XYZ file of C-alpha atoms in Angstrom:
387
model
C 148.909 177.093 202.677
C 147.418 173.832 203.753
C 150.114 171.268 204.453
C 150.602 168.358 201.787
C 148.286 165.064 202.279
C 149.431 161.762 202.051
C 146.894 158.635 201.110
C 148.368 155.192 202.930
C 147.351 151.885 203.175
C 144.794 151.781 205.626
C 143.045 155.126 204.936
C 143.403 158.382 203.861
C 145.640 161.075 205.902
C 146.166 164.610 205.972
C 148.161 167.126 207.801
C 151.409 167.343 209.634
C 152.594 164.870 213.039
C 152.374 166.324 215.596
C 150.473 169.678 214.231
C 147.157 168.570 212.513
C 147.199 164.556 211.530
C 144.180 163.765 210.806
C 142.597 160.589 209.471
C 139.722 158.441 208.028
C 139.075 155.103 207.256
C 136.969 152.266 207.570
C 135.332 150.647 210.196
C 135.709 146.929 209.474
C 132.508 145.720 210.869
C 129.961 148.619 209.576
C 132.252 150.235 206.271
C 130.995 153.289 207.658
C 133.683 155.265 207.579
C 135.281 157.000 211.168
C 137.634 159.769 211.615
C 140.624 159.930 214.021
C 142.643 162.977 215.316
C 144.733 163.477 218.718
C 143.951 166.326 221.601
C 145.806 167.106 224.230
C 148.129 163.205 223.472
C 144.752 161.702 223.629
C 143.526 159.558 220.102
C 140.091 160.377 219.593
C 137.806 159.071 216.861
C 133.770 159.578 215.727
C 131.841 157.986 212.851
C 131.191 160.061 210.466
C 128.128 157.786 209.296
C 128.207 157.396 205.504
C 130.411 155.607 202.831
C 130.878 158.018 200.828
C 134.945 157.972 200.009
C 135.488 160.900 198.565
C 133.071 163.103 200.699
C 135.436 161.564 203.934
C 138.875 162.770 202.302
C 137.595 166.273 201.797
C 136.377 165.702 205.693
C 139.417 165.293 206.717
C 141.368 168.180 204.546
C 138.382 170.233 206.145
C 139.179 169.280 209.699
C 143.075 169.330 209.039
C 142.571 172.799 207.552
C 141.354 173.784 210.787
C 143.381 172.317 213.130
C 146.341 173.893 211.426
C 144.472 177.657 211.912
C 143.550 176.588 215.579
C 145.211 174.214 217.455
C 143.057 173.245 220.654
C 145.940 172.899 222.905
C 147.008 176.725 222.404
C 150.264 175.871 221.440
C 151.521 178.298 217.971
C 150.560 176.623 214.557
C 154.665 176.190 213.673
C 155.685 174.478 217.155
C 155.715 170.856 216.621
C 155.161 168.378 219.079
C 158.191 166.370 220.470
C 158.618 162.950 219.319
C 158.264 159.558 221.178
C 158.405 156.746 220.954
C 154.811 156.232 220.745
C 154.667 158.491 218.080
C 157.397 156.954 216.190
C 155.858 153.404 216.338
C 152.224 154.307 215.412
C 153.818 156.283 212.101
C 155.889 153.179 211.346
C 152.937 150.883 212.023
C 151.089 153.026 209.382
C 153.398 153.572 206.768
C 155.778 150.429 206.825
C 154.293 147.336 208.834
C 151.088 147.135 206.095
C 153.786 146.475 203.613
C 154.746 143.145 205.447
C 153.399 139.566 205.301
C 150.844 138.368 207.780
C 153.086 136.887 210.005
C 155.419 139.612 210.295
C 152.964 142.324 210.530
C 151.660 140.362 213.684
C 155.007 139.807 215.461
C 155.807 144.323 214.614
C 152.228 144.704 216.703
C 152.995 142.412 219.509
C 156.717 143.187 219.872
C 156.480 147.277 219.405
C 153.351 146.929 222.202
C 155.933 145.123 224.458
C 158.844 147.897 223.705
C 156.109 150.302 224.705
C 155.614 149.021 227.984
C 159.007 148.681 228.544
C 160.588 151.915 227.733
C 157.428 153.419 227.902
C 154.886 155.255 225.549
C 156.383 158.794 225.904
C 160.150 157.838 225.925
C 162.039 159.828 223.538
C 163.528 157.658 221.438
C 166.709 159.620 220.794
C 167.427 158.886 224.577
C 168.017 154.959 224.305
C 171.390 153.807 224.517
C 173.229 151.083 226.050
C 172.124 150.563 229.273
C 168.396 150.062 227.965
C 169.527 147.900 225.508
C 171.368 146.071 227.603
C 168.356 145.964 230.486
C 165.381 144.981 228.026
C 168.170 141.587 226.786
C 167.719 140.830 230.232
C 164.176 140.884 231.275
C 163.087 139.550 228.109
C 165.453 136.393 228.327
C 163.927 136.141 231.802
C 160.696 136.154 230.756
C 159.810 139.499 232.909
C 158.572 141.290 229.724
C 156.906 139.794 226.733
C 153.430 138.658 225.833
C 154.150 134.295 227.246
C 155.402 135.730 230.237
C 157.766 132.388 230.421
C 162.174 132.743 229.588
C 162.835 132.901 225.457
C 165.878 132.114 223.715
C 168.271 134.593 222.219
C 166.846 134.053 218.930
C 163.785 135.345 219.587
C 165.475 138.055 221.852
C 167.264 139.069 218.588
C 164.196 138.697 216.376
C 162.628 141.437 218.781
C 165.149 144.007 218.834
C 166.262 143.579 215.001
C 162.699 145.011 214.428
C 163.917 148.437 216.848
C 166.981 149.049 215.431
C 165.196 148.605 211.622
C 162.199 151.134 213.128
C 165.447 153.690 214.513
C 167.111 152.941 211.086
C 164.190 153.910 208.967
C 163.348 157.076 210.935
C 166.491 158.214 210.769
C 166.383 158.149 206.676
C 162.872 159.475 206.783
C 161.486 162.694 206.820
C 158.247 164.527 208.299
C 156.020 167.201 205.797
C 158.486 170.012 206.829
C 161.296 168.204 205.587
C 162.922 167.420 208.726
C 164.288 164.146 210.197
C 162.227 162.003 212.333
C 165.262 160.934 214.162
C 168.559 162.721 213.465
C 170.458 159.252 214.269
C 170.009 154.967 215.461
C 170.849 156.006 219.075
C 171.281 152.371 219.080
C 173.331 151.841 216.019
C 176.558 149.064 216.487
C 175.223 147.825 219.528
C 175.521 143.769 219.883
C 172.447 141.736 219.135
C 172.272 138.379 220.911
C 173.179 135.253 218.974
C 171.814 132.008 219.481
C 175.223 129.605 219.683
C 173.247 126.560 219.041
C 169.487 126.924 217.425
C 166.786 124.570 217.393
C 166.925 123.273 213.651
C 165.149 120.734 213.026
C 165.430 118.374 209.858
C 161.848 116.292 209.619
C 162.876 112.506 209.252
C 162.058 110.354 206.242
C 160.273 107.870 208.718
C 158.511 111.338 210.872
C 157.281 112.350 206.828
C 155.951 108.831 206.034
C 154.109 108.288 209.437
C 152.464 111.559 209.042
C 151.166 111.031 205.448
C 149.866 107.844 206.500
C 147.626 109.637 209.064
C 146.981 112.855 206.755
C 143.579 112.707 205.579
C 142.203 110.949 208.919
C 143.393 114.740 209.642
C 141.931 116.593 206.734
C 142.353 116.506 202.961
C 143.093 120.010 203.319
C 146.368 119.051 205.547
C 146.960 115.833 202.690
C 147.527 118.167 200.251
C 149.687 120.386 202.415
C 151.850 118.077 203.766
C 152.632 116.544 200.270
C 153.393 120.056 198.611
C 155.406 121.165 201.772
C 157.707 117.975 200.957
C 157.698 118.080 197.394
C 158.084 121.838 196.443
C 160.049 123.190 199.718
C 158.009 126.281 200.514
C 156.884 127.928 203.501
C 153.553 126.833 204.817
C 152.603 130.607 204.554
C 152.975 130.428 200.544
C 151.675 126.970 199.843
C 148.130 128.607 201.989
C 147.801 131.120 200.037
C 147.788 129.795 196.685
C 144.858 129.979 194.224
C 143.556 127.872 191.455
C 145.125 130.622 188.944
C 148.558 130.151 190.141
C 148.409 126.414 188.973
C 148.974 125.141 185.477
C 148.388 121.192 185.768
C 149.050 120.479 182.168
C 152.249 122.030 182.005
C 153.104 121.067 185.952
C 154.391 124.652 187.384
C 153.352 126.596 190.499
C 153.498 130.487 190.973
C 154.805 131.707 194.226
C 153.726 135.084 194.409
C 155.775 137.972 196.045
C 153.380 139.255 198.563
C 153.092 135.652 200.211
C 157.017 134.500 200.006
C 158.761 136.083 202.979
C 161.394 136.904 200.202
C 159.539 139.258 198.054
C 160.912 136.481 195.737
C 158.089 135.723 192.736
C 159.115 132.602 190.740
C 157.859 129.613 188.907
C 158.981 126.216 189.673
C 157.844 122.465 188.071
C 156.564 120.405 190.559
C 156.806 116.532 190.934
C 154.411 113.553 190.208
C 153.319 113.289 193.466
C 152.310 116.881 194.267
C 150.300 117.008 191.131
C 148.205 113.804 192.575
C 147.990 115.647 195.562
C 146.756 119.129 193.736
C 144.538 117.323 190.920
C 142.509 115.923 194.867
C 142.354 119.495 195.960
C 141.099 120.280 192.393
C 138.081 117.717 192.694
C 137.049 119.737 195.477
C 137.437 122.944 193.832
C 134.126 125.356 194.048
C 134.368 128.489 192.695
C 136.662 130.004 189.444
C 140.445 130.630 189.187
C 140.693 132.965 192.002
C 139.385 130.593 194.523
C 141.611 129.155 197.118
C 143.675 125.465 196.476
C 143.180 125.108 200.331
C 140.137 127.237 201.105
C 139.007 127.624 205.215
C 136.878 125.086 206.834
C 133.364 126.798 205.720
C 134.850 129.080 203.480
C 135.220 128.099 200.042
C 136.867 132.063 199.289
C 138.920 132.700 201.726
C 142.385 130.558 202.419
C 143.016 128.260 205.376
C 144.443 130.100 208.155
C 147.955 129.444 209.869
C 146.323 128.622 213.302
C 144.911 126.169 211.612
C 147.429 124.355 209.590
C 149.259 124.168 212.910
C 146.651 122.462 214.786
C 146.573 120.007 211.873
C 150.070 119.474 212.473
C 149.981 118.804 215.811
C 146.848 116.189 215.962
C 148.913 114.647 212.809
C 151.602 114.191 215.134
C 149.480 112.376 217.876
C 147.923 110.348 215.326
C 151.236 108.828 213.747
C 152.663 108.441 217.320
C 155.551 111.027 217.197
C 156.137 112.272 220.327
C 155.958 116.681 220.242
C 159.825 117.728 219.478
C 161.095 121.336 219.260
C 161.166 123.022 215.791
C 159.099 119.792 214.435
C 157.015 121.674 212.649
C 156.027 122.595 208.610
C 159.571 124.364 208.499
C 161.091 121.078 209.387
C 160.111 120.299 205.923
C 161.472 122.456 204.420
C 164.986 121.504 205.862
C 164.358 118.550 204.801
C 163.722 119.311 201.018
C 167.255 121.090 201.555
C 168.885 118.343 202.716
C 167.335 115.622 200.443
C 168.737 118.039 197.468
C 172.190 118.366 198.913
C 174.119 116.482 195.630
C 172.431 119.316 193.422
C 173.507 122.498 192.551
C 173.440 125.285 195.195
C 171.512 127.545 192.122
C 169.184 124.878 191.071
C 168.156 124.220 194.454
C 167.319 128.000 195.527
C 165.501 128.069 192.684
C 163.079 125.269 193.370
C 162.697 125.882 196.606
C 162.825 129.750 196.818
C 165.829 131.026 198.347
C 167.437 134.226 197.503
C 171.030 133.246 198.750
C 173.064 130.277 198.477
C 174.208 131.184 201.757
C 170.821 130.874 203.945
C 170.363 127.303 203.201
C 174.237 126.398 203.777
C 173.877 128.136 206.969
C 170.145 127.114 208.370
C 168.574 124.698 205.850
C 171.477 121.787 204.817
C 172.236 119.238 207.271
C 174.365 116.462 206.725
C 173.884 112.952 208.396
C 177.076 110.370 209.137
C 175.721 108.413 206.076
C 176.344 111.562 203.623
C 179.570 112.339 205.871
C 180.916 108.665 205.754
C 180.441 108.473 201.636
C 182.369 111.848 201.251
C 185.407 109.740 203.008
C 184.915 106.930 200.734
C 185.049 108.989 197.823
C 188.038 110.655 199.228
C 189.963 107.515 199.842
C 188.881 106.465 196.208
C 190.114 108.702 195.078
C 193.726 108.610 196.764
C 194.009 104.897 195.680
């Protein structure tokens, strides 16, 4: 009997790891479609030189089918391969990363690349423990392993090795076609990730928000319009790009956020302010297309939305243009922190609800800010009080 199939985000897969994987999808630049299978640990691919979706799936049952009655290698049909860590990685990166935002799915390709050269590609995973743990915190606070090459701080440190122990967690829950566990524990589990004792938050400035908006469309409309809904709603740069004509309502004044862009999962409505609808009704004068199209679409584009290389370049001529000098953590986010703290007198449940947050406790911890002016009125009120 011809193991079970499984269809996945980027293509269509059959077989077993490590017995007779095989899969098909599409090349990006021709849409003819290509198959891949692995020989003797080698990844090896051909075109198969048509469209034709449903004639590649019963391809690759066909050449699944056989690899499971021959394997090349010699080795008998029921002996599975050992897994590594290579292994491991490219069935996460299949199954789970695609699921991610755009941001996130970058950083798991960079960052399990980097682990690979580390550890190395045909590590057993089960085999990590301390001491490797302990020796890739070093090098990659030194800057010996990484893709700048130059020291990082333990944030990012942490930010890289939460992603391991989620990939060691998630294997160890998951299960291959014969039923078996990919890993039968974290070998890493309740080891100490690094903290940062003092991050880099950044709170933009009332003065820093003004000089920039001054200078925004000698920038770009585009980067106007963002700028102004950053400040006014709160959201993430990555949201406020990717929203589309259809998620705005201008006569009743309320945004969509959609799931798949909030780093949340979070979808939610929220009314937006006077000046953001100025700000959208600009964008809308420049609208081409229907409902679908793009608020902010791409420099010679008008379907696809702005890109986040791009919105940061904005940012930083912006900068140069209002005379700020470059400052750590000064970026869109800064705005964010700001909305936070500009909020602070309101309700900790009306403001996660305008601006998006899940918890109370994430913007009391890395949003909210208070200056002496805020700190010095809560002791007047105190001593008020008292009298």
């Amino acid at each position: 009997m011809m193991a079970r199939t499984k269809r996945v985000r980027r293509g269509y897969s059959a077989g077993e790891w490590g017995r007779n994987r095989v899969r098909v999808f599409a090349d990006p630049k021709t849409g003819l479609f290509q198959i891949e299978w692995r020989e003797n640990g080698r990844r090896l691919s051909r075109s198969l030189q048509h469209r034709d979706w449903a004639r590649a799936k019963r391809q690759a049952d066909e050449a699944a089918a056989g690899f499971a009655k021959h394997r090349p290698n010699g080795k008998a049909e029921t002996e599975a391969e050992p897994l590594t860590l290579g292994r491991l990685f490219e069935i996460y990166g299949e199954e789970v990363t695609p699921t991610k935002g755009e941001h996130t799915r970058q950083h798991d390709r960079t960052t399990m690349e980097m682990f690979l050269r580390f550890f190395g590609r045909n590590r057993d995973p089960a085999t990590l423990s301390q001491r490797d743990w302990d020796r890739f915190i070093r090098a990659r606070r030194e800057g010996r392993v990484g893709p700048s090459g130059r020291p990082v701080s333990d944030r990012t440190v942490e930010y890289d090795v939460k992603l391991l122990i989620a990939i060691f967690n998630w294997a160890a829950k998951s299960r291959d076609e014969r039923g078996r566990l990919l890993l039968d524990r974290n070998p890493l589990r309740g080891l100490k990730t690094p903290k940062e004792k003092n991050p880099t938050r950044v709170v933009l400035a009332e003065d820093e928000y003004q000089a920039l908006l001054k200078v925004s469309r000698k920038v770009d409309w585009r980067f106007h319009v963002a700028l102004v809904l950053a400040h006014e709603t709160g959201h993430r740069i990555g949201a406020i790009r990717k929203l589309r004509w259809c998620d705005i309502d201008l006569d009743a004044g309320v945004v969509r956020w959609r799931a798949e862009y909030e780093k949340t999962g979070y979808e939610h409505t929220t009314p937006v302010t006077a000046e953001a609808l100025v700000a959208l009704a600009e964008a809308r004068g420049r609208k081409v297309g229907g409902r679908d199209a793009p608020v902010l679409p791409a420099p010679g584009s008008h379907s696809v939305c702005v890109g986040s290389s791009r919105v940061r370049s904005w940012w930083a001529t912006a900068q140069r243009h209002a005379g700020l000098e470059p400052k750590r953590g000064r970026g869109w986010h800064s705005l964010r922190r700001k909305f936070a703290t500009d909020l602070m007198d309101q309700p900790l449940k009306v403001l996660c609800e305008l601006g998006g947050w899940k918890t109370a406790k994430t913007v009391l911890r890395c949003y909210q800010r208070a200056d002496e002016g805020q700190l010095r009125k809560a002791l007047d009120a105190r001593r008020r009080a008292h009298s």
